[in-house]
mmCIF file of C-alpha atoms in Angstrom:
data_model
loop_
_atom_site.group_PDB
_atom_site.id
_atom_site.type_symbol
_atom_site.label_atom_id
_atom_site.label_comp_id
_atom_site.label_asym_id
_atom_site.label_seq_id
_atom_site.Cartn_x
_atom_site.Cartn_y
_atom_site.Cartn_z
ATOM 1 C CA GLY A 138 -16.699 -89.827 150.206
ATOM 2 C CA ALA A 139 -18.297 -92.598 152.139
ATOM 3 C CA GLY A 140 -20.799 -93.660 149.499
ATOM 4 C CA VAL A 141 -21.331 -93.801 145.768
ATOM 5 C CA SER A 142 -21.599 -90.311 144.374
ATOM 6 C CA GLN A 143 -23.325 -89.395 141.131
ATOM 7 C CA SER A 144 -23.429 -86.097 139.299
ATOM 8 C CA PRO A 145 -25.336 -84.186 138.269
ATOM 9 C CA SER A 146 -28.309 -85.132 140.408
ATOM 10 C CA ASN A 147 -30.658 -83.668 137.814
ATOM 11 C CA LYS A 148 -30.129 -82.956 134.142
ATOM 12 C CA VAL A 149 -32.547 -81.447 131.680
ATOM 13 C CA THR A 150 -31.437 -81.549 128.079
ATOM 14 C CA GLU A 151 -32.881 -80.875 124.690
ATOM 15 C CA LYS A 152 -33.601 -83.720 122.338
ATOM 16 C CA GLY A 153 -30.613 -84.398 120.138
ATOM 17 C CA LYS A 154 -27.993 -83.154 122.581
ATOM 18 C CA ASP A 155 -25.311 -85.345 124.146
ATOM 19 C CA VAL A 156 -25.107 -85.852 127.905
ATOM 20 C CA GLU A 157 -22.500 -87.236 130.276
ATOM 21 C CA LEU A 158 -23.369 -88.762 133.612
ATOM 22 C CA ARG A 159 -20.691 -89.310 136.204
ATOM 23 C CA CYS A 160 -20.286 -91.945 138.895
ATOM 24 C CA ASP A 161 -17.703 -91.940 141.690
ATOM 25 C CA PRO A 162 -17.761 -95.383 143.311
ATOM 26 C CA ILE A 163 -16.675 -96.206 146.824
ATOM 27 C CA SER A 164 -12.902 -96.155 146.997
ATOM 28 C CA GLY A 165 -11.403 -99.596 146.439
ATOM 29 C CA HIS A 166 -14.509 -101.110 144.886
ATOM 30 C CA THR A 167 -13.475 -103.043 141.808
ATOM 31 C CA ALA A 168 -16.918 -103.679 140.346
ATOM 32 C CA LEU A 169 -19.164 -100.951 139.019
ATOM 33 C CA TYR A 170 -22.651 -101.189 137.491
ATOM 34 C CA TRP A 171 -24.982 -98.818 135.667
ATOM 35 C CA TYR A 172 -28.746 -99.282 135.792
ATOM 36 C CA ARG A 173 -31.629 -97.318 134.314
ATOM 37 C CA GLN A 174 -34.900 -96.784 136.137
ATOM 38 C CA ARG A 175 -37.810 -95.560 134.086
ATOM 39 C CA LEU A 176 -40.750 -93.966 135.850
ATOM 40 C CA GLY A 177 -42.700 -96.535 137.839
ATOM 41 C CA GLN A 178 -40.493 -99.395 136.756
ATOM 42 C CA GLY A 179 -37.740 -101.505 138.143
ATOM 43 C CA LEU A 180 -34.085 -101.108 137.390
ATOM 44 C CA GLU A 181 -32.695 -102.300 134.067
ATOM 45 C CA PHE A 182 -29.076 -103.385 133.892
ATOM 46 C CA LEU A 183 -26.985 -101.414 131.418
ATOM 47 C CA ILE A 184 -23.299 -102.279 131.846
ATOM 48 C CA TYR A 185 -20.818 -103.829 134.261
ATOM 49 C CA PHE A 186 -17.183 -102.852 134.810
ATOM 50 C CA GLN A 187 -14.486 -104.950 136.412
ATOM 51 C CA GLY A 188 -11.627 -102.562 136.901
ATOM 52 C CA ASN A 189 -11.518 -100.490 133.740
ATOM 53 C CA SER A 190 -12.872 -103.234 131.502
ATOM 54 C CA ALA A 191 -16.514 -103.833 130.633
ATOM 55 C CA PRO A 192 -17.090 -107.582 130.324
ATOM 56 C CA ASP A 193 -20.850 -107.135 130.037
ATOM 57 C CA LYS A 194 -22.374 -104.345 127.980
ATOM 58 C CA SER A 195 -25.457 -106.338 127.094
ATOM 59 C CA GLY A 196 -27.924 -103.886 128.620
ATOM 60 C CA LEU A 197 -26.921 -100.799 126.636
ATOM 61 C CA PRO A 198 -30.095 -99.993 124.637
ATOM 62 C CA SER A 199 -28.441 -98.701 121.487
ATOM 63 C CA ASP A 200 -25.159 -97.503 120.059
ATOM 64 C CA ARG A 201 -26.023 -94.013 121.298
ATOM 65 C CA PHE A 202 -25.104 -95.262 124.759
ATOM 66 C CA SER A 203 -21.506 -95.765 125.827
ATOM 67 C CA ALA A 204 -19.584 -95.865 129.080
ATOM 68 C CA GLU A 205 -16.047 -95.865 130.256
ATOM 69 C CA ARG A 206 -14.177 -96.209 133.503
ATOM 70 C CA THR A 207 -10.747 -94.848 134.239
ATOM 71 C CA GLY A 208 -8.247 -95.374 137.031
ATOM 72 C CA GLU A 209 -10.436 -98.185 138.314
ATOM 73 C CA SER A 210 -12.498 -95.409 139.769
ATOM 74 C CA VAL A 211 -14.694 -92.833 138.060
ATOM 75 C CA SER A 212 -17.121 -93.956 135.388
ATOM 76 C CA THR A 213 -18.906 -91.855 132.792
ATOM 77 C CA LEU A 214 -22.062 -92.878 130.970
ATOM 78 C CA THR A 215 -22.538 -90.957 127.731
ATOM 79 C CA ILE A 216 -25.760 -90.732 125.794
ATOM 80 C CA GLN A 217 -25.466 -89.225 122.330
ATOM 81 C CA ARG A 218 -28.293 -87.584 120.404
ATOM 82 C CA THR A 219 -30.669 -87.965 123.329
ATOM 83 C CA GLN A 220 -34.245 -88.992 122.720
ATOM 84 C CA GLN A 221 -37.294 -88.511 124.920
ATOM 85 C CA GLU A 222 -37.383 -92.206 125.723
ATOM 86 C CA ASP A 223 -33.982 -91.769 127.369
ATOM 87 C CA SER A 224 -35.671 -89.851 130.185
ATOM 88 C CA ALA A 225 -35.110 -91.880 133.339
ATOM 89 C CA VAL A 226 -33.087 -92.066 136.516
ATOM 90 C CA TYR A 227 -29.651 -93.513 135.897
ATOM 91 C CA LEU A 228 -28.243 -95.320 138.919
ATOM 92 C CA CYS A 229 -24.685 -96.386 139.527
ATOM 93 C CA ALA A 230 -23.655 -99.079 141.974
ATOM 94 C CA SER A 231 -20.324 -100.435 143.131
ATOM 95 C CA SER A 232 -19.170 -103.447 145.089
ATOM 96 C CA LEU A 233 -15.894 -104.458 146.639
ATOM 97 C CA VAL A 234 -15.620 -107.522 144.482
ATOM 98 C CA ALA A 235 -17.669 -108.793 141.593
ATOM 99 C CA GLY A 236 -19.328 -111.734 143.305
ATOM 100 C CA ALA A 237 -22.827 -112.876 142.434
ATOM 101 C CA ASP A 238 -23.775 -112.676 146.097
ATOM 102 C CA THR A 239 -21.997 -109.438 146.828
ATOM 103 C CA GLU A 240 -23.850 -106.484 148.235
ATOM 104 C CA ALA A 241 -23.920 -103.550 145.847
ATOM 105 C CA PHE A 242 -23.963 -99.981 147.085
ATOM 106 C CA PHE A 243 -26.027 -97.564 145.037
ATOM 107 C CA GLY A 244 -25.745 -93.860 144.408
ATOM 108 C CA GLN A 245 -28.705 -91.524 144.494
ATOM 109 C CA GLY A 246 -28.947 -91.449 140.749
ATOM 110 C CA THR A 247 -29.058 -88.835 138.018
ATOM 111 C CA ARG A 248 -32.532 -87.877 136.889
ATOM 112 C CA LEU A 249 -32.336 -87.198 133.159
ATOM 113 C CA THR A 250 -35.159 -85.381 131.438
ATOM 114 C CA VAL A 251 -35.075 -84.985 127.674
ATOM 115 C CA VAL A 252 -37.385 -82.231 126.404
ATOM 116 C CA ALA B 48 -33.961 -115.863 131.124
ATOM 117 C CA GLN B 49 -34.564 -114.465 134.557
ATOM 118 C CA LYS B 50 -37.663 -112.650 135.713
ATOM 119 C CA VAL B 51 -38.877 -111.111 138.958
ATOM 120 C CA THR B 52 -42.504 -110.218 139.521
ATOM 121 C CA GLN B 53 -43.787 -107.998 142.280
ATOM 122 C CA ALA B 54 -47.516 -108.117 141.747
ATOM 123 C CA GLN B 55 -48.323 -105.378 144.243
ATOM 124 C CA THR B 56 -47.707 -102.008 142.639
ATOM 125 C CA GLU B 57 -48.771 -99.991 145.663
ATOM 126 C CA ILE B 58 -49.683 -100.818 149.244
ATOM 127 C CA SER B 59 -51.090 -98.409 151.774
ATOM 128 C CA VAL B 60 -51.301 -99.254 155.466
ATOM 129 C CA VAL B 61 -51.773 -97.489 158.748
ATOM 130 C CA GLU B 62 -48.925 -97.378 161.206
ATOM 131 C CA LYS B 63 -48.515 -100.512 163.362
ATOM 132 C CA GLU B 64 -50.143 -102.757 160.785
ATOM 133 C CA ASP B 65 -48.185 -105.724 159.482
ATOM 134 C CA VAL B 66 -47.576 -105.758 155.741
ATOM 135 C CA THR B 67 -46.235 -108.419 153.371
ATOM 136 C CA LEU B 68 -44.612 -107.606 150.053
ATOM 137 C CA ASP B 69 -44.748 -110.429 147.534
ATOM 138 C CA CYS B 70 -41.966 -111.474 145.195
ATOM 139 C CA VAL B 71 -42.056 -114.318 142.680
ATOM 140 C CA TYR B 72 -39.051 -115.166 140.559
ATOM 141 C CA GLU B 73 -38.271 -117.295 137.524
ATOM 142 C CA THR B 74 -34.979 -118.914 136.694
ATOM 143 C CA ARG B 75 -33.779 -122.237 135.349
ATOM 144 C CA ASP B 76 -30.587 -122.072 137.333
ATOM 145 C CA THR B 77 -30.123 -124.145 140.451
ATOM 146 C CA THR B 78 -27.736 -121.623 141.982
ATOM 147 C CA TYR B 79 -28.995 -118.107 142.373
ATOM 148 C CA TYR B 80 -29.246 -115.262 144.840
ATOM 149 C CA LEU B 81 -32.213 -113.202 145.902
ATOM 150 C CA PHE B 82 -32.124 -109.700 147.298
ATOM 151 C CA TRP B 83 -34.415 -107.074 148.731
ATOM 152 C CA TYR B 84 -33.587 -103.389 148.436
ATOM 153 C CA LYS B 85 -35.365 -100.335 149.848
ATOM 154 C CA GLN B 86 -35.493 -97.083 147.875
ATOM 155 C CA PRO B 87 -36.451 -94.136 150.096
ATOM 156 C CA PRO B 88 -37.459 -90.788 148.570
ATOM 157 C CA SER B 89 -33.808 -89.741 148.458
ATOM 158 C CA GLY B 90 -33.327 -92.224 145.623
ATOM 159 C CA GLU B 91 -30.442 -94.475 146.591
ATOM 160 C CA LEU B 92 -31.152 -98.166 147.012
ATOM 161 C CA VAL B 93 -30.450 -99.590 150.445
ATOM 162 C CA PHE B 94 -29.560 -103.258 150.751
ATOM 163 C CA LEU B 95 -31.802 -105.216 153.113
ATOM 164 C CA ILE B 96 -31.093 -108.904 152.657
ATOM 165 C CA ARG B 97 -29.434 -111.511 150.480
ATOM 166 C CA ARG B 98 -30.427 -115.176 150.300
ATOM 167 C CA ASN B 99 -28.854 -117.983 148.260
ATOM 168 C CA SER B 100 -30.864 -120.703 146.619
ATOM 169 C CA PHE B 101 -29.598 -123.406 148.964
ATOM 170 C CA ASP B 102 -30.680 -121.695 152.126
ATOM 171 C CA GLU B 103 -34.419 -121.832 152.674
ATOM 172 C CA GLN B 104 -34.339 -120.799 156.277
ATOM 173 C CA ASN B 105 -36.538 -117.874 157.046
ATOM 174 C CA GLU B 106 -34.817 -114.853 158.471
ATOM 175 C CA ILE B 107 -35.879 -112.234 160.964
ATOM 176 C CA SER B 108 -34.137 -108.943 161.550
ATOM 177 C CA GLY B 109 -35.937 -106.719 163.984
ATOM 178 C CA ARG B 110 -39.318 -105.864 162.474
ATOM 179 C CA TYR B 111 -38.326 -107.373 159.124
ATOM 180 C CA SER B 112 -38.719 -111.010 158.145
ATOM 181 C CA TRP B 113 -38.323 -112.925 154.921
ATOM 182 C CA ASN B 114 -39.973 -116.121 153.785
ATOM 183 C CA PHE B 115 -38.164 -118.019 151.033
ATOM 184 C CA GLN B 116 -40.031 -120.925 149.439
ATOM 185 C CA LYS B 117 -38.371 -122.639 146.489
ATOM 186 C CA SER B 118 -41.454 -124.760 145.871
ATOM 187 C CA THR B 119 -43.410 -121.666 144.907
ATOM 188 C CA SER B 120 -40.408 -119.589 143.725
ATOM 189 C CA SER B 121 -41.295 -116.898 146.189
ATOM 190 C CA PHE B 122 -39.270 -114.646 148.455
ATOM 191 C CA ASN B 123 -41.749 -112.569 150.417
ATOM 192 C CA PHE B 124 -40.914 -109.737 152.787
ATOM 193 C CA THR B 125 -42.932 -108.887 155.893
ATOM 194 C CA ILE B 126 -42.703 -105.743 157.965
ATOM 195 C CA THR B 127 -44.213 -106.126 161.412
ATOM 196 C CA ALA B 128 -45.706 -103.139 163.196
ATOM 197 C CA SER B 129 -45.017 -100.820 160.269
ATOM 198 C CA GLN B 130 -43.793 -97.275 160.858
ATOM 199 C CA VAL B 131 -44.006 -94.108 158.780
ATOM 200 C CA VAL B 132 -40.249 -94.370 158.121
ATOM 201 C CA ASP B 133 -40.882 -97.634 156.296
ATOM 202 C CA SER B 134 -42.546 -95.685 153.487
ATOM 203 C CA ALA B 135 -40.451 -96.325 150.390
ATOM 204 C CA VAL B 136 -40.274 -98.345 147.209
ATOM 205 C CA TYR B 137 -39.150 -101.907 147.817
ATOM 206 C CA PHE B 138 -37.448 -103.971 145.139
ATOM 207 C CA CYS B 139 -36.898 -107.679 144.955
ATOM 208 C CA ALA B 140 -33.961 -108.715 142.766
ATOM 209 C CA LEU B 141 -32.395 -111.888 141.414
ATOM 210 C CA ASN B 142 -28.875 -112.805 140.385
ATOM 211 C CA ALA B 143 -28.866 -115.932 138.245
ATOM 212 C CA GLY B 144 -27.848 -117.100 134.823
ATOM 213 C CA GLY B 145 -24.469 -118.309 135.931
ATOM 214 C CA THR B 146 -22.952 -114.872 136.194
ATOM 215 C CA SER B 147 -20.011 -114.565 138.498
ATOM 216 C CA TYR B 148 -20.684 -110.917 139.139
ATOM 217 C CA GLY B 149 -23.481 -108.880 140.609
ATOM 218 C CA LYS B 150 -25.755 -108.332 137.644
ATOM 219 C CA LEU B 151 -29.263 -108.055 139.073
ATOM 220 C CA THR B 152 -32.693 -108.541 137.560
ATOM 221 C CA PHE B 153 -35.168 -106.366 139.412
ATOM 222 C CA GLY B 154 -38.885 -106.546 139.925
ATOM 223 C CA GLN B 155 -41.059 -103.550 139.176
ATOM 224 C CA GLY B 156 -41.047 -102.460 142.790
ATOM 225 C CA THR B 157 -43.782 -102.025 145.381
ATOM 226 C CA ILE B 158 -44.572 -98.557 146.668
ATOM 227 C CA LEU B 159 -45.323 -98.818 150.375
ATOM 228 C CA THR B 160 -47.015 -95.916 152.110
ATOM 229 C CA VAL B 161 -47.433 -96.059 155.870
ATOM 230 C CA HIS B 162 -49.867 -93.497 157.220
ATOM 231 C CA PRO B 163 -49.638 -92.221 160.777
#
């Protein structure tokens, strides 16, 4: 597709269950980022991928959160044993290169609700 | 550490009014980049502008203009003659800390509502 695609767009899960969120970046984009947006707040950085490697995982809130990227393309963010505080919109972004001044293109996000 | 503050949580204006969205940032780095993004109801963030710390020239793009002042660590965004389609959440963001990649620190966002 032309833009960053995320699926599912909405996910409701029970507390304690595991969830997987998917991000398809723009084809050819080497850098990929995950952010979390809690209700009424700005975006919090979670993790950055360059190719299939994650040089910066500093934003992952706990060891329940993990992410991987394969084929220098699709990325999956996994949250294990979900908690209510995990409820948020999870946004993925990609950029052609990983420059500090590079424009990032964002997906529409996955709205996760933990009940 | 980096920080971005958007003091205005919500702004409501009537169409054709001018509106300024404030952004104040904190960083100890001398090289950094500032961004504005728009988040319409559909959810995806749309890039509006990028400015580096060495370029203090103001910029105008159609009805949009940006005022960057290093002396006050501010990067304010003005929409002239606002339109209903401008209704969205606007985020100011900073890339600093010596990172060579696009890790952004975002402000809390300003919800702009333009009434017809």
